[in-house]
Amino acid sequence: MIYLDNNATTPLAPEVREAMLPHLSGEFGNPSSPHAAGMAAKRAVGEARARVAALVGAKAADILFTASATEANHTALLGTLRALAMERPERRHLVTTAIEHPSTLMLASDLERQGWRVTVLPVDGTGTIALADLRDAVTPDTALVSVLWANNETGAIQPVGAAADIAQARGALFHTDAVQAAGRLPIKVDAVNADLLTLSAHKMHGPKGIGALFIRKGVPFAPLIHGHQERHRRGGTENVPAIVGFGAAASRAAATVAEAGGLAILRDRLERGVLAGWPGSRVNGEGAARLPNTSNIRFADPQGRPLDAEELLMRLDRAGIAVSMGAACASGGNEPSHVLTAMGLSPAEAAASLRFSLSRYSTAEEVESVLNEFPALYARIAA
């Protein structure tokens, strides 16, 4: 199989698997236990926390482990909003964007039903927010601004540093979901002045079922799950094997950021080849600053009408090539991509689009093999 769906999940790196194995067998202590086995587990968690913190230039004490990035996003929003509701009850306003991950947008809708005021910023045709819109949206009652660093469907990168400055200049906190950016772009929490930042292990060749949230010291925060673990910020026995795997993946991801240029060359070769092999195809979000590994391409039939990309996806799958029609977390429904429609695409155009996402294991040979399939696929569709 040629796997080009790495924005959905990445294969577990061999070095990550090796780091986890001892904690799945002989080293099984509970980090809260006072004996030697427990202390060994506690040290392993501490070392992993330091590695995750180093990936984003944070202090280890400011990293909170969660069961997923979705939980981390919910913790960022709910944890701060609940705390601020007690400290500054006049601040009942959340600002986010139309191209956020579903975990953020669905929570924002729920908060609105509970009486919070929510502003969802639009994006332009490249999938990028306008900072002028953000300036207009942030008001004296704004508690939190949450902006996705890099979009999981198109790879579009948002101006998170400038967005943080706008939010904080007006007394609001700033959160960014950096799940897709981590390991592909250089990330330093102080450089963008983020108050909260979300990470996920399985997007950087780590295990599933473990996420992390950076919470800057002093940020108002109320835990969602009470307990003594994670400095009283999240109750529940730590998932030691997954945390250790996250630490190993973070260390490797920090080294691979320097390889992003080579990944962008592969991505660009893939795009040029697909466009050449399929007349009428277009890159969604072309012209935006994008992740080096991500390409979202819209297809048309020989008459220029939007193609049903699901048929093309299945043909590629039968050829041993794994791609996707958008976010894995949003698949399974009949609704078109909220990201692509927010960019101005019609529902039919959104449904005609496929996402190709590469990883550090992707090769030039794989890309050429994929490109060799497209002329024949187009001929079958045209027949």
mmCIF file of C-alpha atoms in Angstrom:
data_model
loop_
_atom_site.group_PDB
_atom_site.id
_atom_site.type_symbol
_atom_site.label_atom_id
_atom_site.label_comp_id
_atom_site.label_asym_id
_atom_site.label_seq_id
_atom_site.Cartn_x
_atom_site.Cartn_y
_atom_site.Cartn_z
ATOM 1 C CA MET A 1 0.000 0.000 0.000
ATOM 2 C CA ILE A 2 1.107 3.530 -0.800
ATOM 3 C CA TYR A 3 -0.159 5.514 2.163
ATOM 4 C CA LEU A 4 -0.954 9.179 1.474
ATOM 5 C CA ASP A 5 -3.420 9.858 4.305
ATOM 6 C CA ASN A 6 -0.959 11.002 6.954
ATOM 7 C CA ASN A 7 -3.097 13.930 8.113
ATOM 8 C CA ALA A 8 -5.593 11.333 9.349
ATOM 9 C CA THR A 9 -2.926 9.323 11.163
ATOM 10 C CA THR A 10 0.688 8.323 10.693
ATOM 11 C CA PRO A 11 2.345 4.895 10.993
ATOM 12 C CA LEU A 12 4.019 4.228 14.319
ATOM 13 C CA ALA A 13 7.759 4.854 14.020
ATOM 14 C CA PRO A 14 9.954 1.842 14.886
ATOM 15 C CA GLU A 15 11.896 3.810 17.491
ATOM 16 C CA VAL A 16 8.624 4.854 19.125
ATOM 17 C CA ARG A 17 7.428 1.253 19.277
ATOM 18 C CA GLU A 18 10.719 0.193 20.878
ATOM 19 C CA ALA A 19 10.433 2.929 23.503
ATOM 20 C CA MET A 20 6.899 1.818 24.394
ATOM 21 C CA LEU A 21 7.436 -1.945 24.580
ATOM 22 C CA PRO A 22 9.010 -2.137 28.070
ATOM 23 C CA HIS A 23 6.025 -0.231 29.494
ATOM 24 C CA LEU A 24 3.624 -2.734 27.934
ATOM 25 C CA SER A 25 5.228 -5.653 29.746
ATOM 26 C CA GLY A 26 7.727 -5.617 32.601
ATOM 27 C CA GLU A 27 7.673 -1.913 33.505
ATOM 28 C CA PHE A 28 4.015 -1.573 34.432
ATOM 29 C CA GLY A 29 4.085 0.542 37.593
ATOM 30 C CA ASN A 30 1.548 3.249 38.416
ATOM 31 C CA PRO A 31 3.281 6.674 38.469
ATOM 32 C CA SER A 32 1.379 7.535 41.657
ATOM 33 C CA SER A 33 2.737 4.521 43.595
ATOM 34 C CA PRO A 34 5.562 5.225 46.088
ATOM 35 C CA HIS A 35 7.556 2.030 45.449
ATOM 36 C CA ALA A 36 10.371 1.476 42.943
ATOM 37 C CA ALA A 37 8.097 0.348 40.110
ATOM 38 C CA GLY A 38 5.911 3.416 40.541
ATOM 39 C CA MET A 39 8.873 5.773 40.729
ATOM 40 C CA ALA A 40 10.295 4.284 37.519
ATOM 41 C CA ALA A 41 6.998 4.958 35.758
ATOM 42 C CA LYS A 42 6.935 8.483 37.157
ATOM 43 C CA ARG A 43 10.440 9.141 35.804
ATOM 44 C CA ALA A 44 9.427 7.815 32.383
ATOM 45 C CA VAL A 45 6.431 10.161 32.291
ATOM 46 C CA GLY A 46 8.616 13.074 33.369
ATOM 47 C CA GLU A 47 11.180 12.387 30.671
ATOM 48 C CA ALA A 48 8.462 12.162 28.024
ATOM 49 C CA ARG A 49 6.886 15.400 29.246
ATOM 50 C CA ALA A 50 10.231 17.162 28.867
ATOM 51 C CA ARG A 51 10.576 15.853 25.302
ATOM 52 C CA VAL A 52 7.118 17.026 24.289
ATOM 53 C CA ALA A 53 7.797 20.404 25.891
ATOM 54 C CA ALA A 54 11.079 20.712 23.993
ATOM 55 C CA LEU A 55 9.280 20.215 20.676
ATOM 56 C CA VAL A 56 7.377 23.480 21.188
ATOM 57 C CA GLY A 57 9.887 25.366 23.326
ATOM 58 C CA ALA A 58 7.818 25.075 26.497
ATOM 59 C CA LYS A 59 8.548 24.234 30.116
ATOM 60 C CA ALA A 60 7.796 20.654 31.072
ATOM 61 C CA ALA A 61 5.540 21.801 33.921
ATOM 62 C CA ASP A 62 3.281 23.527 31.402
ATOM 63 C CA ILE A 63 2.480 20.314 29.461
ATOM 64 C CA LEU A 64 -0.749 18.494 30.347
ATOM 65 C CA PHE A 65 -1.316 15.005 28.901
ATOM 66 C CA THR A 66 -4.810 14.100 27.675
ATOM 67 C CA ALA A 67 -6.373 11.086 25.957
ATOM 68 C CA SER A 68 -6.546 12.830 22.554
ATOM 69 C CA ALA A 69 -6.227 16.150 20.778
ATOM 70 C CA THR A 70 -10.013 16.435 20.879
ATOM 71 C CA GLU A 71 -9.873 16.268 24.666
ATOM 72 C CA ALA A 72 -7.012 18.776 24.650
ATOM 73 C CA ASN A 73 -9.079 21.212 22.560
ATOM 74 C CA HIS A 74 -12.070 20.784 24.858
ATOM 75 C CA THR A 75 -9.833 21.221 27.891
ATOM 76 C CA ALA A 76 -8.354 24.396 26.426
ATOM 77 C CA LEU A 77 -11.729 25.966 25.720
ATOM 78 C CA LEU A 78 -13.817 24.695 28.614
ATOM 79 C CA GLY A 79 -11.034 24.833 31.184
ATOM 80 C CA THR A 80 -10.261 28.482 30.517
ATOM 81 C CA LEU A 81 -13.799 29.674 29.845
ATOM 82 C CA ARG A 82 -15.097 28.141 33.072
ATOM 83 C CA ALA A 83 -12.256 29.675 35.066
ATOM 84 C CA LEU A 84 -12.732 33.068 33.456
ATOM 85 C CA ALA A 85 -16.490 32.910 34.086
ATOM 86 C CA MET A 86 -15.662 32.950 37.800
ATOM 87 C CA GLU A 87 -12.864 35.532 37.645
ATOM 88 C CA ARG A 88 -14.235 37.819 34.918
ATOM 89 C CA PRO A 89 -17.919 37.008 34.417
ATOM 90 C CA GLU A 90 -18.340 39.845 31.930
ATOM 91 C CA ARG A 91 -16.210 37.923 29.417
ATOM 92 C CA ARG A 92 -18.647 35.519 27.745
ATOM 93 C CA HIS A 93 -17.406 35.644 24.162
ATOM 94 C CA LEU A 94 -15.444 33.078 22.121
ATOM 95 C CA VAL A 95 -13.880 33.818 18.720
ATOM 96 C CA THR A 96 -12.863 30.987 16.397
ATOM 97 C CA THR A 97 -12.735 30.296 12.651
ATOM 98 C CA ALA A 98 -14.855 28.533 10.053
ATOM 99 C CA ILE A 99 -12.083 26.053 9.177
ATOM 100 C CA GLU A 100 -11.358 24.679 12.657
ATOM 101 C CA HIS A 101 -11.246 20.980 13.451
ATOM 102 C CA PRO A 102 -14.733 19.589 14.207
ATOM 103 C CA SER A 103 -13.778 19.107 17.870
ATOM 104 C CA THR A 104 -13.541 22.885 18.224
ATOM 105 C CA LEU A 105 -16.473 23.897 16.031
ATOM 106 C CA MET A 106 -18.885 21.390 17.560
ATOM 107 C CA LEU A 107 -17.933 22.523 21.065
ATOM 108 C CA ALA A 108 -18.348 26.167 20.023
ATOM 109 C CA SER A 109 -21.877 25.381 18.832
ATOM 110 C CA ASP A 110 -22.645 23.708 22.144
ATOM 111 C CA LEU A 111 -21.306 26.695 24.081
ATOM 112 C CA GLU A 112 -23.516 28.987 22.015
ATOM 113 C CA ARG A 113 -26.538 26.888 22.986
ATOM 114 C CA GLN A 114 -25.491 27.341 26.617
ATOM 115 C CA GLY A 115 -25.584 31.131 26.274
ATOM 116 C CA TRP A 116 -22.022 32.030 25.311
ATOM 117 C CA ARG A 117 -21.586 34.497 22.480
ATOM 118 C CA VAL A 118 -19.596 32.876 19.652
ATOM 119 C CA THR A 119 -18.084 34.536 16.579
ATOM 120 C CA VAL A 120 -16.896 32.302 13.740
ATOM 121 C CA LEU A 121 -14.500 34.139 11.422
ATOM 122 C CA PRO A 122 -14.771 33.545 7.653
ATOM 123 C CA VAL A 123 -11.829 32.675 5.416
ATOM 124 C CA ASP A 124 -10.904 33.729 1.901
ATOM 125 C CA GLY A 125 -10.565 31.492 -1.143
ATOM 126 C CA THR A 126 -7.177 30.236 0.051
ATOM 127 C CA GLY A 127 -8.596 29.176 3.420
ATOM 128 C CA THR A 128 -6.926 31.985 5.374
ATOM 129 C CA ILE A 129 -8.492 34.360 7.902
ATOM 130 C CA ALA A 130 -8.202 38.132 7.569
ATOM 131 C CA LEU A 131 -6.599 39.789 10.580
ATOM 132 C CA ALA A 132 -8.873 42.789 10.067
ATOM 133 C CA ASP A 133 -11.857 40.509 10.671
ATOM 134 C CA LEU A 134 -10.276 39.282 13.882
ATOM 135 C CA ARG A 135 -9.641 42.847 15.082
ATOM 136 C CA ASP A 136 -13.287 43.667 14.478
ATOM 137 C CA ALA A 137 -14.457 40.511 16.247
ATOM 138 C CA VAL A 138 -12.491 40.834 19.494
ATOM 139 C CA THR A 139 -14.376 43.007 21.974
ATOM 140 C CA PRO A 140 -14.048 43.842 25.685
ATOM 141 C CA ASP A 141 -16.176 40.788 26.543
ATOM 142 C CA THR A 142 -14.013 38.327 24.548
ATOM 143 C CA ALA A 143 -12.580 35.625 26.795
ATOM 144 C CA LEU A 144 -10.742 33.426 24.305
ATOM 145 C CA VAL A 145 -9.644 33.349 20.671
ATOM 146 C CA SER A 146 -8.979 29.887 19.167
ATOM 147 C CA VAL A 147 -7.314 29.635 15.739
ATOM 148 C CA LEU A 148 -6.135 26.438 14.046
ATOM 149 C CA TRP A 149 -2.414 26.759 13.214
ATOM 150 C CA ALA A 150 -2.546 24.640 10.034
ATOM 151 C CA ASN A 151 -5.658 23.180 8.465
ATOM 152 C CA ASN A 152 -5.941 19.409 8.350
ATOM 153 C CA GLU A 153 -7.713 19.352 4.958
ATOM 154 C CA THR A 154 -5.875 21.954 2.858
ATOM 155 C CA GLY A 155 -2.721 22.560 4.890
ATOM 156 C CA ALA A 156 -3.390 26.329 4.933
ATOM 157 C CA ILE A 157 -1.312 28.026 7.635
ATOM 158 C CA GLN A 158 -2.902 30.787 9.678
ATOM 159 C CA PRO A 159 -1.090 33.916 10.987
ATOM 160 C CA VAL A 160 -1.258 32.669 14.568
ATOM 161 C CA GLY A 161 1.402 34.994 15.964
ATOM 162 C CA ALA A 162 -0.398 38.104 14.739
ATOM 163 C CA ALA A 163 -3.719 36.630 15.863
ATOM 164 C CA ALA A 164 -2.357 36.085 19.369
ATOM 165 C CA ASP A 165 -1.164 39.703 19.500
ATOM 166 C CA ILE A 166 -4.617 40.981 18.541
ATOM 167 C CA ALA A 167 -6.370 38.807 21.122
ATOM 168 C CA GLN A 168 -4.035 39.599 23.979
ATOM 169 C CA ALA A 169 -3.925 43.319 23.251
ATOM 170 C CA ARG A 170 -7.618 43.338 24.161
ATOM 171 C CA GLY A 171 -7.302 41.157 27.236
ATOM 172 C CA ALA A 172 -8.361 37.844 25.677
ATOM 173 C CA LEU A 173 -6.508 34.543 25.886
ATOM 174 C CA PHE A 174 -5.211 32.811 22.743
ATOM 175 C CA HIS A 175 -5.361 29.089 21.921
ATOM 176 C CA THR A 176 -4.096 27.346 18.801
ATOM 177 C CA ASP A 177 -4.641 23.780 17.663
ATOM 178 C CA ALA A 178 -1.166 22.872 16.371
ATOM 179 C CA VAL A 179 -1.865 19.181 15.769
ATOM 180 C CA GLN A 180 -1.049 19.242 12.047
ATOM 181 C CA ALA A 181 1.724 21.818 12.329
ATOM 182 C CA ALA A 182 3.830 20.025 14.938
ATOM 183 C CA GLY A 183 6.700 18.118 13.389
ATOM 184 C CA ARG A 184 6.135 19.829 10.033
ATOM 185 C CA LEU A 185 6.716 23.457 10.983
ATOM 186 C CA PRO A 186 8.975 25.009 13.630
ATOM 187 C CA ILE A 187 6.833 25.756 16.674
ATOM 188 C CA LYS A 188 7.835 27.826 19.687
ATOM 189 C CA VAL A 189 5.107 28.874 22.075
ATOM 190 C CA ASP A 190 6.950 32.041 23.046
ATOM 191 C CA ALA A 191 7.502 33.077 19.427
ATOM 192 C CA VAL A 192 3.748 33.161 18.824
ATOM 193 C CA ASN A 193 2.933 34.008 22.441
ATOM 194 C CA ALA A 194 0.311 31.261 22.697
ATOM 195 C CA ASP A 195 -1.504 30.875 26.015
ATOM 196 C CA LEU A 196 -2.664 27.358 25.126
ATOM 197 C CA LEU A 197 -1.559 24.973 22.371
ATOM 198 C CA THR A 198 -2.846 21.510 21.383
ATOM 199 C CA LEU A 199 -0.712 18.559 20.213
ATOM 200 C CA SER A 200 -1.352 14.947 19.213
ATOM 201 C CA ALA A 201 1.084 12.012 19.110
ATOM 202 C CA HIS A 202 -0.453 9.994 16.286
ATOM 203 C CA LYS A 203 -0.007 12.813 13.779
ATOM 204 C CA MET A 204 3.783 12.609 14.264
ATOM 205 C CA HIS A 205 4.361 8.831 14.115
ATOM 206 C CA GLY A 206 3.420 8.289 17.746
ATOM 207 C CA PRO A 207 0.634 6.186 19.261
ATOM 208 C CA LYS A 208 -3.076 6.925 19.123
ATOM 209 C CA GLY A 209 -4.952 7.758 22.305
ATOM 210 C CA ILE A 210 -2.604 10.411 23.679
ATOM 211 C CA GLY A 211 -2.688 14.179 23.257
ATOM 212 C CA ALA A 212 -1.181 17.132 25.072
ATOM 213 C CA LEU A 213 -2.093 20.685 25.947
ATOM 214 C CA PHE A 214 0.394 23.442 26.655
ATOM 215 C CA ILE A 215 -1.031 25.776 29.315
ATOM 216 C CA ARG A 216 1.093 28.824 30.007
ATOM 217 C CA LYS A 217 1.763 29.397 33.697
ATOM 218 C CA GLY A 218 -0.753 31.819 35.157
ATOM 219 C CA VAL A 219 -3.526 31.182 32.618
ATOM 220 C CA PRO A 220 -6.853 30.763 34.447
ATOM 221 C CA PHE A 221 -7.825 27.104 34.282
ATOM 222 C CA ALA A 222 -10.467 24.808 35.768
ATOM 223 C CA PRO A 223 -10.009 21.027 35.261
ATOM 224 C CA LEU A 224 -12.591 19.003 33.384
ATOM 225 C CA ILE A 225 -11.674 15.784 35.234
ATOM 226 C CA HIS A 226 -10.799 16.134 38.892
ATOM 227 C CA GLY A 227 -8.013 14.150 40.503
ATOM 228 C CA HIS A 228 -4.471 14.529 41.789
ATOM 229 C CA GLN A 229 -2.745 13.447 38.558
ATOM 230 C CA GLU A 230 -1.217 15.951 36.119
ATOM 231 C CA ARG A 231 -0.733 18.510 38.895
ATOM 232 C CA HIS A 232 -4.458 18.316 39.726
ATOM 233 C CA ARG A 233 -5.328 19.445 36.182
ATOM 234 C CA ARG A 234 -6.583 16.070 34.887
ATOM 235 C CA GLY A 235 -7.556 13.137 37.032
ATOM 236 C CA GLY A 236 -6.961 9.522 36.033
ATOM 237 C CA THR A 237 -4.004 7.164 35.995
ATOM 238 C CA GLU A 238 -1.532 8.204 33.318
ATOM 239 C CA ASN A 239 -1.291 6.116 30.139
ATOM 240 C CA VAL A 240 2.418 5.497 30.607
ATOM 241 C CA PRO A 241 3.151 3.512 27.404
ATOM 242 C CA ALA A 242 1.396 6.091 25.226
ATOM 243 C CA ILE A 243 3.046 9.013 27.036
ATOM 244 C CA VAL A 244 6.470 7.436 26.586
ATOM 245 C CA GLY A 245 5.654 6.914 22.911
ATOM 246 C CA PHE A 246 4.608 10.560 22.615
ATOM 247 C CA GLY A 247 7.945 11.626 24.067
ATOM 248 C CA ALA A 248 9.886 9.482 21.601
ATOM 249 C CA ALA A 249 7.791 10.748 18.698
ATOM 250 C CA ALA A 250 8.276 14.361 19.784
ATOM 251 C CA SER A 251 12.053 13.944 19.863
ATOM 252 C CA ARG A 252 12.025 12.510 16.345
ATOM 253 C CA ALA A 253 9.585 15.160 15.127
ATOM 254 C CA ALA A 254 11.870 17.942 16.305
ATOM 255 C CA ALA A 255 14.589 16.506 14.059
ATOM 256 C CA THR A 256 12.307 16.105 11.027
ATOM 257 C CA VAL A 257 11.221 19.759 10.855
ATOM 258 C CA ALA A 258 14.514 20.414 9.077
ATOM 259 C CA GLU A 259 13.470 17.888 6.411
ATOM 260 C CA ALA A 260 10.321 19.824 5.482
ATOM 261 C CA GLY A 261 11.917 21.254 2.348
ATOM 262 C CA GLY A 262 12.331 17.805 0.845
ATOM 263 C CA LEU A 263 8.746 16.946 1.720
ATOM 264 C CA ALA A 264 7.512 20.104 -0.011
ATOM 265 C CA ILE A 265 9.421 19.094 -3.164
ATOM 266 C CA LEU A 266 7.622 15.734 -3.129
ATOM 267 C CA ARG A 267 4.255 17.441 -2.535
ATOM 268 C CA ASP A 268 4.846 19.843 -5.432
ATOM 269 C CA ARG A 269 5.855 16.996 -7.740
ATOM 270 C CA LEU A 270 2.663 15.160 -6.805
ATOM 271 C CA GLU A 271 0.539 18.231 -7.523
ATOM 272 C CA ARG A 272 2.152 18.945 -10.888
ATOM 273 C CA GLY A 273 1.783 15.346 -11.957
ATOM 274 C CA VAL A 274 -1.859 15.044 -10.934
ATOM 275 C CA LEU A 275 -2.785 18.301 -12.657
ATOM 276 C CA ALA A 276 -0.985 17.170 -15.799
ATOM 277 C CA GLY A 277 -2.567 13.726 -15.757
ATOM 278 C CA TRP A 278 -6.113 14.901 -15.038
ATOM 279 C CA PRO A 279 -7.327 17.794 -17.210
ATOM 280 C CA GLY A 280 -9.521 20.231 -15.305
ATOM 281 C CA SER A 281 -8.126 19.425 -11.847
ATOM 282 C CA ARG A 282 -7.326 22.280 -9.456
ATOM 283 C CA VAL A 283 -5.464 22.684 -6.160
ATOM 284 C CA ASN A 284 -7.760 23.906 -3.385
ATOM 285 C CA GLY A 285 -6.074 26.658 -1.409
ATOM 286 C CA GLU A 286 -3.421 27.331 -4.008
ATOM 287 C CA GLY A 287 -1.583 30.533 -3.185
ATOM 288 C CA ALA A 288 -1.802 30.130 0.581
ATOM 289 C CA ALA A 289 1.116 29.319 2.822
ATOM 290 C CA ARG A 290 0.604 25.575 3.293
ATOM 291 C CA LEU A 291 2.009 22.623 5.164
ATOM 292 C CA PRO A 292 4.809 20.994 3.145
ATOM 293 C CA ASN A 293 3.074 17.615 3.142
ATOM 294 C CA THR A 294 -0.528 18.480 2.219
ATOM 295 C CA SER A 295 -2.351 18.858 -1.087
ATOM 296 C CA ASN A 296 -6.116 19.080 -1.622
ATOM 297 C CA ILE A 297 -7.089 18.643 -5.263
ATOM 298 C CA ARG A 298 -10.474 19.131 -6.949
ATOM 299 C CA PHE A 299 -11.364 16.944 -9.933
ATOM 300 C CA ALA A 300 -13.717 17.433 -12.869
ATOM 301 C CA ASP A 301 -15.080 15.005 -15.452
ATOM 302 C CA PRO A 302 -14.251 15.432 -19.185
ATOM 303 C CA GLN A 303 -17.217 17.827 -19.534
ATOM 304 C CA GLY A 304 -15.797 20.062 -16.795
ATOM 305 C CA ARG A 305 -18.399 19.083 -14.200
ATOM 306 C CA PRO A 306 -17.340 18.313 -10.606
ATOM 307 C CA LEU A 307 -16.493 14.636 -10.320
ATOM 308 C CA ASP A 308 -17.746 12.370 -7.542
ATOM 309 C CA ALA A 309 -14.388 11.983 -5.813
ATOM 310 C CA GLU A 310 -15.609 8.982 -3.834
ATOM 311 C CA GLU A 311 -15.479 6.900 -7.008
ATOM 312 C CA LEU A 312 -11.937 8.076 -7.681
ATOM 313 C CA LEU A 313 -10.948 7.363 -4.078
ATOM 314 C CA MET A 314 -12.228 3.795 -4.368
ATOM 315 C CA ARG A 315 -10.379 3.256 -7.657
ATOM 316 C CA LEU A 316 -7.167 4.488 -6.028
ATOM 317 C CA ASP A 317 -7.801 2.243 -3.056
ATOM 318 C CA ARG A 318 -8.153 -0.772 -5.351
ATOM 319 C CA ALA A 319 -4.800 0.218 -6.864
ATOM 320 C CA GLY A 320 -3.265 0.140 -3.370
ATOM 321 C CA ILE A 321 -3.171 3.916 -2.827
ATOM 322 C CA ALA A 322 -4.693 5.379 0.339
ATOM 323 C CA VAL A 323 -5.959 8.972 0.185
ATOM 324 C CA SER A 324 -8.999 10.684 1.714
ATOM 325 C CA MET A 325 -11.856 13.040 0.956
ATOM 326 C CA GLY A 326 -11.108 15.261 3.951
ATOM 327 C CA ALA A 327 -10.855 15.060 7.708
ATOM 328 C CA ALA A 328 -11.103 11.530 9.124
ATOM 329 C CA CYS A 329 -12.961 12.943 12.147
ATOM 330 C CA ALA A 330 -15.673 14.331 9.854
ATOM 331 C CA SER A 331 -16.040 11.387 7.492
ATOM 332 C CA GLY A 332 -19.021 9.067 7.477
ATOM 333 C CA GLY A 333 -21.603 11.779 6.975
ATOM 334 C CA ASN A 334 -23.194 13.139 3.831
ATOM 335 C CA GLU A 335 -22.303 16.774 4.414
ATOM 336 C CA PRO A 336 -19.654 18.390 2.187
ATOM 337 C CA SER A 337 -16.406 19.544 3.761
ATOM 338 C CA HIS A 338 -17.051 22.564 5.973
ATOM 339 C CA VAL A 339 -13.507 23.731 5.231
ATOM 340 C CA LEU A 340 -13.895 23.737 1.455
ATOM 341 C CA THR A 341 -17.360 25.290 1.487
ATOM 342 C CA ALA A 342 -16.068 28.012 3.830
ATOM 343 C CA MET A 343 -13.470 28.743 1.137
ATOM 344 C CA GLY A 344 -16.265 29.348 -1.381
ATOM 345 C CA LEU A 345 -16.489 25.960 -3.089
ATOM 346 C CA SER A 346 -19.926 24.641 -3.939
ATOM 347 C CA PRO A 347 -21.045 21.419 -2.243
ATOM 348 C CA ALA A 348 -20.460 19.587 -5.537
ATOM 349 C CA GLU A 349 -16.933 21.000 -5.845
ATOM 350 C CA ALA A 350 -16.159 20.073 -2.255
ATOM 351 C CA ALA A 351 -17.368 16.527 -2.921
ATOM 352 C CA ALA A 352 -15.064 16.423 -5.970
ATOM 353 C CA SER A 353 -11.939 16.926 -3.867
ATOM 354 C CA LEU A 354 -9.327 14.527 -2.517
ATOM 355 C CA ARG A 355 -6.653 15.129 0.108
ATOM 356 C CA PHE A 356 -3.143 13.777 -0.352
ATOM 357 C CA SER A 357 -0.935 13.982 2.737
ATOM 358 C CA LEU A 358 2.632 12.719 2.864
ATOM 359 C CA SER A 359 4.957 11.772 5.735
ATOM 360 C CA ARG A 360 8.681 11.456 6.291
ATOM 361 C CA TYR A 361 8.350 7.862 5.064
ATOM 362 C CA SER A 362 6.903 8.932 1.694
ATOM 363 C CA THR A 363 9.290 8.454 -1.228
ATOM 364 C CA ALA A 364 9.791 9.823 -4.721
ATOM 365 C CA GLU A 365 9.194 6.320 -6.054
ATOM 366 C CA GLU A 366 5.794 6.180 -4.352
ATOM 367 C CA VAL A 367 4.822 9.558 -5.786
ATOM 368 C CA GLU A 368 5.781 8.426 -9.297
ATOM 369 C CA SER A 369 3.764 5.227 -8.837
ATOM 370 C CA VAL A 370 0.728 7.269 -7.860
ATOM 371 C CA LEU A 371 1.135 9.612 -10.815
ATOM 372 C CA ASN A 372 1.361 6.684 -13.200
ATOM 373 C CA GLU A 373 -2.194 5.724 -12.220
ATOM 374 C CA PHE A 374 -3.864 9.001 -13.149
ATOM 375 C CA PRO A 375 -3.812 8.942 -16.965
ATOM 376 C CA ALA A 376 -5.429 5.492 -16.963
ATOM 377 C CA LEU A 377 -7.954 6.528 -14.315
ATOM 378 C CA TYR A 378 -8.888 9.581 -16.356
ATOM 379 C CA ALA A 379 -9.284 7.455 -19.459
ATOM 380 C CA ARG A 380 -11.684 5.129 -17.625
ATOM 381 C CA ILE A 381 -13.748 8.054 -16.348
ATOM 382 C CA ALA A 382 -13.791 9.604 -19.838
ATOM 383 C CA ALA A 383 -14.852 6.366 -21.523
#
